Short mmCIF file of C-alpha atoms in Angstrom, two decimals:
data_model
loop_
_atom_site.label_atom_id
_atom_site.label_comp_id
_atom_site.label_asym_id
_atom_site.label_seq_id
_atom_site.Cartn_x
_atom_site.Cartn_y
_atom_site.Cartn_z
CA MET Q 1 165.99 51.39 53.38
CA ARG Q 2 169.32 52.72 54.66
CA ILE Q 3 167.85 56.19 55.15
CA VAL Q 4 164.78 54.81 56.95
CA VAL Q 5 166.96 52.80 59.34
CA ALA Q 6 169.22 55.81 59.99
CA VAL Q 7 166.22 58.07 60.73
CA LEU Q 8 164.82 55.44 63.11
CA VAL Q 9 168.13 55.26 65.01
CA LEU Q 10 168.30 59.05 65.31
CA GLY Q 11 164.61 59.17 66.24
CA LEU Q 12 165.09 56.62 69.03
CA VAL Q 13 167.79 58.76 70.62
CA ILE Q 14 165.65 61.90 70.39
CA LEU Q 15 162.58 60.04 71.67
CA PHE Q 16 164.43 58.87 74.77
CA HIS Q 17 165.67 62.41 75.44
CA GLU Q 18 162.23 63.98 75.19
CA PHE Q 19 160.64 61.12 77.15
CA GLY Q 20 162.94 61.99 80.04
CA HIS Q 21 161.53 65.53 80.11
CA PHE Q 22 157.99 64.19 79.69
CA LEU Q 23 158.19 61.61 82.47
CA LEU Q 24 159.70 63.96 85.05
CA ALA Q 25 157.19 66.68 84.13
CA ARG Q 26 154.32 64.29 84.77
CA LEU Q 27 155.88 63.06 88.01
CA ASN Q 28 156.19 66.66 89.16
CA HIS Q 29 152.59 67.51 88.18
CA VAL Q 30 153.57 69.88 85.34
CA LYS Q 31 151.19 69.88 82.34
CA VAL Q 32 152.72 68.71 79.06
CA LEU Q 33 150.88 70.42 76.22
CA GLU Q 34 152.63 68.58 73.36
CA PHE Q 35 155.07 65.72 73.02
CA ALA Q 36 156.51 65.74 69.49
CA ILE Q 37 159.17 63.88 67.56
CA GLY Q 38 160.55 65.81 64.62
CA MET Q 39 160.14 69.43 63.62
CA GLY Q 40 157.97 71.37 61.20
CA PRO Q 41 154.37 70.59 60.13
CA LYS Q 42 152.48 67.77 61.87
CA LEU Q 43 152.11 64.49 60.01
CA ILE Q 44 150.18 62.58 62.65
CA SER Q 45 148.79 63.73 65.99
CA PHE Q 46 146.36 62.61 68.65
CA LYS Q 47 145.41 63.84 72.08
CA LYS Q 48 145.45 61.76 75.21
CA GLY Q 49 144.47 63.48 78.41
CA GLU Q 50 145.95 66.97 78.40
CA THR Q 51 148.80 66.14 75.98
CA VAL Q 52 148.93 66.17 72.18
CA PHE Q 53 151.29 63.52 70.81
CA ALA Q 54 152.65 64.40 67.37
CA LEU Q 55 154.96 63.16 64.65
CA ARG Q 56 156.33 66.05 62.59
CA LEU Q 57 157.67 66.21 59.04
CA LEU Q 58 161.40 66.80 59.60
CA PRO Q 59 162.89 63.80 61.45
CA PHE Q 60 165.41 65.94 63.35
CA GLY Q 61 164.83 67.11 66.90
CA GLY Q 62 161.77 66.93 69.08
CA SER Q 63 159.97 68.81 71.82
CA CYS Q 64 158.20 68.40 75.12
CA SER Q 65 156.19 71.62 75.43
CA MET Q 66 155.00 72.38 78.94
CA LEU Q 67 152.50 74.92 80.23
CA GLY Q 68 154.26 78.23 80.93
CA GLU Q 69 157.60 76.90 79.74
CA ASP Q 70 158.50 79.78 77.41
CA ASN Q 71 158.59 82.27 80.34
CA SER Q 72 157.28 85.06 78.11
CA GLU Q 73 154.71 85.86 80.77
CA GLU Q 74 153.63 84.63 84.18
CA VAL Q 75 151.23 81.68 84.10
CA ASP Q 76 149.26 81.21 87.30
CA GLU Q 77 147.38 78.13 86.14
CA LYS Q 78 147.89 74.94 88.11
CA GLY Q 79 150.49 72.71 86.47
CA SER Q 80 152.57 75.59 85.12
CA PHE Q 81 156.29 74.89 84.67
CA GLN Q 82 157.06 78.35 86.04
CA LYS Q 83 155.18 77.70 89.26
CA ALA Q 84 156.92 74.39 89.94
CA PRO Q 85 159.52 74.40 92.75
CA LEU Q 86 163.13 74.97 91.68
CA ILE Q 87 164.12 71.36 92.38
CA SER Q 88 161.25 70.13 90.16
CA ARG Q 89 162.33 72.39 87.28
CA VAL Q 90 165.93 71.19 87.66
CA LEU Q 91 164.85 67.54 87.57
CA ILE Q 92 162.60 68.07 84.54
CA VAL Q 93 165.28 69.86 82.52
CA ALA Q 94 168.11 67.52 83.55
CA ALA Q 95 166.05 64.41 82.78
CA GLY Q 96 166.59 64.69 79.01
CA PRO Q 97 170.39 64.37 79.11
CA LEU Q 98 170.20 61.86 81.98
CA PHE Q 99 167.87 59.62 79.98
CA ASN Q 100 170.32 59.80 77.08
CA PHE Q 101 173.07 58.65 79.43
CA LEU Q 102 170.79 55.84 80.62
CA LEU Q 103 170.11 54.78 77.02
CA ALA Q 104 173.86 54.81 76.31
CA LEU Q 105 174.46 52.60 79.37
CA VAL Q 106 171.74 50.10 78.46
CA GLY Q 107 173.06 49.98 74.90
CA SER Q 108 176.60 49.43 76.18
CA MET Q 109 175.47 46.58 78.42
CA ILE Q 110 173.85 44.85 75.45
CA LEU Q 111 176.85 45.51 73.21
CA ILE Q 112 179.47 44.34 75.73
CA GLY Q 113 177.36 41.30 76.64
CA ALA Q 114 176.98 40.26 73.01
CA ALA Q 115 180.35 41.20 71.49
CA GLY Q 116 182.75 41.66 74.41
CA ALA Q 117 184.90 44.52 75.66
CA CYS Q 118 188.21 46.00 74.61
CA PRO Q 119 190.44 46.22 77.71
CA ALA Q 120 193.67 48.19 77.26
CA ASP Q 121 195.93 45.20 77.95
CA VAL Q 122 199.58 45.34 76.90
CA THR Q 123 200.02 42.56 74.36
CA GLU Q 124 203.71 42.89 73.50
CA VAL Q 125 206.73 44.87 74.73
CA PRO Q 126 209.85 44.61 72.53
CA ALA Q 127 212.84 43.70 74.71
CA ASP Q 128 215.00 46.63 73.61
CA SER Q 129 212.31 49.32 73.76
CA PRO Q 130 212.28 52.25 76.24
CA ALA Q 131 208.93 50.92 77.52
CA ALA Q 132 210.54 47.59 78.45
CA GLU Q 133 213.44 49.38 80.14
CA ALA Q 134 210.90 51.38 82.16
CA GLY Q 135 209.41 48.12 83.45
CA LEU Q 136 206.29 47.70 81.31
CA CYS Q 137 205.28 44.05 80.97
CA GLU Q 138 203.03 42.03 78.73
CA GLY Q 139 199.66 41.55 80.44
CA ASP Q 140 199.71 44.92 82.22
CA LEU Q 141 196.38 46.75 82.04
CA ILE Q 142 196.79 50.44 81.20
CA VAL Q 143 194.53 52.53 83.45
CA ARG Q 144 196.10 55.98 82.89
CA TYR Q 145 197.95 57.51 79.95
CA ASP Q 146 199.51 60.98 79.95
CA GLY Q 147 197.58 61.86 83.11
CA MET Q 148 194.19 60.78 81.75
CA GLY Q 149 192.16 57.80 82.96
CA ILE Q 150 191.78 55.11 80.29
CA ALA Q 151 188.43 53.33 80.00
CA ASN Q 152 189.44 50.82 77.29
CA GLY Q 153 191.82 50.22 74.41
CA ASN Q 154 189.71 52.32 72.07
CA GLN Q 155 190.21 55.40 74.26
CA LEU Q 156 193.97 54.89 74.31
CA TYR Q 157 193.95 54.71 70.50
CA PHE Q 158 191.69 57.77 70.21
CA ASP Q 159 193.82 59.90 72.54
CA MET Q 160 197.00 59.10 70.64
CA MET Q 161 195.36 59.81 67.29
CA VAL Q 162 194.05 63.21 68.42
CA ASP Q 163 197.05 64.44 70.41
CA ASP Q 164 199.89 62.29 69.05
CA ILE Q 165 202.30 60.50 71.36
CA PRO Q 166 204.29 62.95 73.56
CA LEU Q 167 207.79 63.51 72.23
CA ASP Q 168 209.39 64.17 75.61
CA LEU Q 169 207.87 61.74 78.11
CA VAL Q 170 205.28 58.96 78.04
CA ARG Q 171 203.55 58.52 81.40
CA LEU Q 172 201.57 55.38 82.21
CA THR Q 173 199.78 53.86 85.16
CA VAL Q 174 199.19 50.13 84.86
CA ASN Q 175 197.32 47.55 86.87
CA ARG Q 176 199.51 44.50 87.42
CA ASN Q 177 197.88 41.72 89.43
CA GLY Q 178 195.75 44.22 91.33
CA GLU Q 179 198.62 46.65 92.04
CA LYS Q 180 198.79 50.06 90.36
CA ILE Q 181 202.26 50.97 89.10
CA ASP Q 182 203.39 54.33 87.66
CA LEU Q 183 205.84 54.18 84.76
CA SER Q 184 207.46 56.81 82.54
CA TYR Q 185 210.03 56.82 79.74
CA VAL Q 186 211.37 58.94 76.90
CA PRO Q 187 210.04 57.43 73.65
CA GLU Q 188 212.00 56.82 70.49
CA THR Q 189 211.31 59.39 67.78
CA GLU Q 190 211.70 59.67 64.02
CA THR Q 191 211.62 62.73 61.78
CA GLU Q 192 210.45 62.32 58.20
CA TYR Q 193 208.12 63.81 55.63
CA LYS Q 194 204.48 62.71 56.00
CA LEU Q 195 201.17 63.04 54.18
CA GLY Q 196 199.43 63.24 57.55
CA ILE Q 197 196.70 60.61 57.30
CA TYR Q 198 195.44 57.40 58.83
CA TYR Q 199 193.76 55.08 56.40
CA ASP Q 200 192.23 51.71 55.56
CA ASP Q 201 191.82 49.87 52.28
CA ALA Q 202 188.66 51.08 50.56
CA GLY Q 203 187.95 47.56 49.25
CA ASN Q 204 187.92 46.02 45.76
CA ASP Q 205 191.33 47.61 45.07
CA SER Q 206 189.59 50.96 44.66
CA GLY Q 207 192.11 52.96 46.69
CA ILE Q 208 192.71 53.79 50.35
CA GLU Q 209 190.08 55.52 52.46
CA ILE Q 210 191.19 58.37 54.71
CA THR Q 211 189.91 57.62 58.22
CA GLN Q 212 191.61 60.45 60.13
CA PHE Q 213 194.14 63.24 59.77
CA THR Q 214 197.15 63.95 61.96
CA ASN Q 215 197.81 67.40 63.36
CA LYS Q 216 198.93 69.82 60.63
CA SER Q 217 198.16 67.31 57.88
CA ALA Q 218 199.28 68.19 54.33
CA LEU Q 219 196.30 66.42 52.77
CA LYS Q 220 193.80 68.07 55.10
CA ASP Q 221 195.24 71.48 54.22
CA ALA Q 222 194.88 70.54 50.53
CA GLY Q 223 191.12 70.16 51.02
CA LEU Q 224 190.71 66.40 51.41
CA MET Q 225 188.25 65.08 54.02
CA THR Q 226 187.80 61.95 56.06
CA GLY Q 227 186.01 59.38 53.91
CA ASP Q 228 187.76 60.52 50.72
CA ILE Q 229 189.49 57.75 48.78
CA LEU Q 230 193.06 58.35 47.64
CA THR Q 231 193.58 56.70 44.25
CA GLY Q 232 196.86 58.08 42.93
CA ILE Q 233 200.03 60.04 43.64
CA ASN Q 234 201.90 61.71 40.78
CA GLU Q 235 200.01 59.53 38.29
CA HIS Q 236 201.02 56.36 40.16
CA LEU Q 237 197.89 54.28 40.72
CA ILE Q 238 197.17 53.53 44.42
CA CYS Q 239 194.76 50.58 44.66
CA ASN Q 240 195.42 49.58 48.27
CA SER Q 241 197.70 50.12 51.24
CA ALA Q 242 200.35 47.82 49.74
CA ASP Q 243 200.54 50.07 46.67
CA LEU Q 244 200.98 53.13 48.89
CA ALA Q 245 203.73 51.43 50.90
CA LEU Q 246 205.52 50.41 47.69
CA PHE Q 247 205.24 53.93 46.25
CA LEU Q 248 206.66 55.50 49.43
CA GLU Q 249 209.48 52.94 49.47
CA GLU Q 250 210.45 53.71 45.88
CA ASN Q 251 209.73 57.44 46.15
CA PRO Q 252 210.60 58.62 49.68
CA LEU Q 253 208.87 61.88 50.52
CA ASP Q 254 211.32 64.79 50.67
CA GLY Q 255 209.13 67.88 50.61
CA THR Q 256 208.69 67.91 46.85
CA PRO Q 257 205.12 68.94 45.90
CA LEU Q 258 202.83 66.05 44.93
CA THR Q 259 199.73 65.67 42.77
CA ILE Q 260 197.07 63.69 44.60
CA SER Q 261 194.17 61.96 42.85
CA TYR Q 262 191.20 61.12 45.02
CA ILE Q 263 187.48 60.41 45.04
CA HIS Q 264 185.13 62.62 47.03
CA ASN Q 265 181.52 61.38 47.12
CA LYS Q 266 181.96 59.52 43.82
CA HIS Q 267 183.57 62.55 42.12
CA GLU Q 268 187.14 62.13 40.84
CA LEU Q 269 189.22 65.12 41.91
CA THR Q 270 192.84 66.23 41.90
CA ALA Q 271 194.83 68.26 44.43
CA GLU Q 272 197.92 69.97 43.01
CA ASN Q 273 201.10 71.07 44.79
CA VAL Q 274 200.50 69.11 47.99
CA VAL Q 275 203.66 69.58 50.06
CA PRO Q 276 204.40 66.80 52.60
CA ARG Q 277 205.22 68.06 56.11
CA ASN Q 278 208.50 67.34 57.86
CA THR Q 279 207.15 65.67 60.98
CA THR Q 280 208.73 64.33 64.16
CA ARG Q 281 206.83 61.35 65.47
CA ALA Q 282 207.21 59.41 68.70
CA TYR Q 283 206.77 55.65 68.92
CA LEU Q 284 204.87 54.17 71.84
CA GLY Q 285 207.29 51.27 72.18
CA PHE Q 286 204.70 48.60 72.95
CA TYR Q 287 201.53 47.05 71.53
CA TYR Q 288 198.14 46.95 73.21
CA ASN Q 289 194.82 45.23 72.73
CA LEU Q 290 192.19 46.56 70.32
CA GLU Q 291 190.25 43.31 69.98
CA LEU Q 292 186.93 42.50 71.64
CA GLN Q 293 187.15 39.98 74.47
CA LYS Q 294 184.29 38.19 76.22
CA GLN Q 295 183.88 39.15 79.88
CA ASP Q 296 182.58 37.52 83.04
CA PHE Q 297 179.74 39.19 84.96
CA PHE Q 298 181.92 41.71 86.80
CA GLY Q 299 183.92 42.48 83.65
CA TRP Q 300 180.68 42.97 81.72
CA LEU Q 301 179.42 45.40 84.33
CA LYS Q 302 182.75 47.24 84.57
CA TYR Q 303 183.25 47.66 80.84
CA SER Q 304 179.62 48.61 80.21
CA PHE Q 305 180.17 51.71 82.34
CA ALA Q 306 183.63 52.10 80.80
CA GLU Q 307 182.10 52.15 77.31
CA VAL Q 308 179.82 55.05 78.25
CA ARG Q 309 182.74 56.81 79.88
CA TYR Q 310 184.75 56.34 76.69
CA TRP Q 311 182.08 57.97 74.53
CA PHE Q 312 181.71 60.86 77.00
CA HIS Q 313 185.47 61.33 76.69
CA VAL Q 314 185.29 61.27 72.88
CA VAL Q 315 182.55 63.91 72.78
CA ILE Q 316 184.22 66.23 75.30
CA LYS Q 317 187.69 65.89 73.75
CA SER Q 318 186.27 66.42 70.26
CA LEU Q 319 184.66 69.66 71.46
CA ALA Q 320 187.96 70.77 72.97
CA SER Q 321 189.77 69.88 69.73
CA LEU Q 322 187.24 71.95 67.78
CA ILE Q 323 187.98 74.94 70.01
CA ASN Q 324 191.77 74.60 69.84
CA GLY Q 325 191.77 74.06 66.08
CA THR Q 326 192.69 70.36 65.89
CA PHE Q 327 189.32 69.77 64.24
CA GLY Q 328 187.73 72.31 61.91
CA ILE Q 329 184.15 73.25 61.13
CA ARG Q 330 184.21 70.97 58.10
CA ASP Q 331 184.77 67.99 60.41
CA LEU Q 332 181.35 68.54 62.00
CA SER Q 333 178.23 66.72 60.88
CA GLY Q 334 174.63 67.79 61.34
CA PRO Q 335 171.51 65.64 61.02
CA VAL Q 336 171.99 65.10 57.27
CA GLY Q 337 175.59 63.99 57.73
CA ILE Q 338 174.68 61.77 60.69
CA VAL Q 339 171.88 60.06 58.76
CA ASN Q 340 174.19 59.51 55.79
CA THR Q 341 176.94 58.06 58.01
CA ILE Q 342 174.53 55.70 59.78
CA GLY Q 343 173.06 54.70 56.43
CA ASP Q 344 176.50 53.90 55.01
CA ALA Q 345 177.42 51.88 58.10
CA TYR Q 346 174.12 49.99 57.93
CA GLN Q 347 174.64 49.18 54.26
CA GLU Q 348 178.16 47.93 54.93
CA ALA Q 349 177.18 45.88 58.01
CA SER Q 350 174.11 44.34 56.39
CA SER Q 351 176.35 42.27 54.11
CA HIS Q 352 177.80 40.56 57.21
CA GLY Q 353 174.52 39.35 58.69
CA ILE Q 354 171.80 40.50 61.04
CA GLY Q 355 173.94 40.21 64.18
CA THR Q 356 176.67 42.51 62.88
CA THR Q 357 174.05 44.93 61.57
CA LEU Q 358 172.25 45.20 64.91
CA LEU Q 359 175.49 45.67 66.85
CA THR Q 360 176.62 48.37 64.40
CA LEU Q 361 173.36 50.26 64.80
CA LEU Q 362 173.52 49.80 68.58
CA ASN Q 363 176.97 51.36 68.57
CA PHE Q 364 175.50 54.42 66.84
CA VAL Q 365 172.73 54.59 69.44
CA ILE Q 366 175.37 54.68 72.19
CA LEU Q 367 177.46 57.30 70.39
CA LEU Q 368 174.51 59.57 69.57
CA SER Q 369 173.01 59.22 73.06
CA ALA Q 370 176.26 60.19 74.74
CA ASN Q 371 176.72 63.01 72.23
CA LEU Q 372 173.22 64.42 72.68
CA GLY Q 373 173.43 64.15 76.46
CA VAL Q 374 176.77 65.95 76.73
CA MET Q 375 175.93 68.62 74.13
CA ASN Q 376 172.67 69.45 75.88
CA LEU Q 377 174.50 70.09 79.14
CA ILE Q 378 176.60 72.88 77.60
CA PRO Q 379 175.55 76.08 79.43
CA PHE Q 380 174.29 77.83 76.30
CA PRO Q 381 170.87 79.55 76.07
CA ALA Q 382 168.06 77.32 74.71
CA LEU Q 383 169.97 74.15 75.65
CA ASP Q 384 169.18 72.19 78.80
CA GLY Q 385 172.56 73.23 80.18
CA GLY Q 386 171.67 76.89 79.69
CA ARG Q 387 168.50 76.49 81.71
CA LEU Q 388 170.29 74.59 84.44
CA PHE Q 389 172.84 77.40 84.62
CA LEU Q 390 170.02 79.93 85.13
CA TYR Q 391 168.56 77.71 87.86
CA LEU Q 392 171.96 77.66 89.55
CA ILE Q 393 171.96 81.47 89.55
CA GLU Q 394 168.41 81.41 90.90
CA ALA Q 395 169.47 79.09 93.72
CA ILE Q 396 172.38 81.36 94.63
CA ARG Q 397 170.36 84.59 94.45
CA ARG Q 398 167.23 82.97 95.94
CA LYS Q 399 165.27 84.93 93.38
CA LYS Q 400 163.86 84.01 89.97
CA PRO Q 401 165.11 86.05 87.00
CA SER Q 402 162.61 88.13 85.05
CA PRO Q 403 160.49 85.74 82.93
CA ARG Q 404 160.65 88.16 79.99
CA ILE Q 405 164.45 88.45 80.12
CA GLU Q 406 164.85 84.69 80.46
CA SER Q 407 162.56 84.21 77.47
CA MET Q 408 164.53 86.70 75.37
CA VAL Q 409 167.83 84.98 76.24
CA ASN Q 410 166.44 81.55 75.30
CA ILE Q 411 164.94 82.83 72.05
CA ALA Q 412 168.24 84.47 71.09
CA GLY Q 413 170.07 81.23 71.85
CA PHE Q 414 167.55 79.25 69.82
CA VAL Q 415 168.00 81.55 66.82
CA VAL Q 416 171.78 81.15 67.01
CA LEU Q 417 171.47 77.36 67.27
CA MET Q 418 169.07 77.21 64.30
CA ALA Q 419 171.38 79.39 62.20
CA PHE Q 420 174.29 77.12 63.09
CA MET Q 421 172.20 74.04 62.28
CA VAL Q 422 171.28 75.46 58.87
CA TYR Q 423 174.96 76.18 58.18
CA ILE Q 424 176.02 72.65 59.17
CA THR Q 425 173.16 71.13 57.13
CA ILE Q 426 174.19 73.07 54.04
CA HIS Q 427 177.77 71.96 54.64
CA ASP Q 428 176.58 68.32 54.94
CA ILE Q 429 174.71 68.58 51.65
CA ILE Q 430 177.73 70.10 49.88
CA LYS Q 431 179.87 67.20 51.12
CA LEU Q 432 177.37 64.77 49.57
CA LEU Q 433 177.43 66.46 46.17
#
């Protein structure tokens, strides 16, 4: 059941994307030859009007094939994509990502309306902290952090987890009773040896689950991955976070190599000679809200858009972190990994009731919609963004590129994307073994 639900969630996101292309094609009088969900051989198909609607075997991806779309040769027939005005082609291609953004917004409005929002309110400022000396007050709403606009508390948490807190200067802009105030201070720091992980209890005293790695993490370098469950250090059993805290209190890390026992996809493994890193860490100096809070109408509207903005930020910053090396290729997930993650989340949420389950799945719809929309706007051949980039060149030159050359570029891009997808899929499968 978990796999079926996960495939349905992924299928909904893909369906909305392709429906955007389909609807704008029809509105611009371009013939749609086939509207398909999935890839590979057809399972079910029927024809209505000039369009074949199909469900294909592999539940990943989809297509909205239009007359003359491949650009391999000129098509003079009425309704050809090639013969459509430039503005029509732009609207048709851009509609897929835009419909994903629309789905993410609708999902966010339902989620915020049902569960509440997570405003980045300051909840506590210790009296002797640098933040207090800089003038930060309880009740302030953080709207900018380190030069970046903050949509909600989750974004503030995400940014600090990815980039760490600046060691030299923390810069904030807060909203206090409708007035925006800029604050800055030098944070307190501490240098000590670290394993380089964030974690939660795995449940049932089965260990601690790694939820994220810090920059230059010793455990990440040793081959552990997010989702792995740490169960022991130097033959000391670690059943929960209290056990880990007790071990570190009795055995302070000093750079001595450790032996780490952990579980990876139900396999018990051991990492030898794991050397903790001497790490300097800054402390924020205040506490902020990470709890959901019910909103009035204007708050609901504001934080619905903020939720979408937050997920856009996550996707874009994750891409940047992949490029600069903060995240590695093994941190990526393809369709297999996505389906497995959704399935696991569904299984966990289902024990807490139908309401929690639906909200959990809705959160995945928002995340995947934002992800698919942003990724498709990357100006790479075969992606929507690649086509839009070519249309931009066409608008500047006032001349269409050679259909054959454009086709070759898109085919080459498609081959590269498929090769990358196969690699990521194989990597996903290995992680499951």
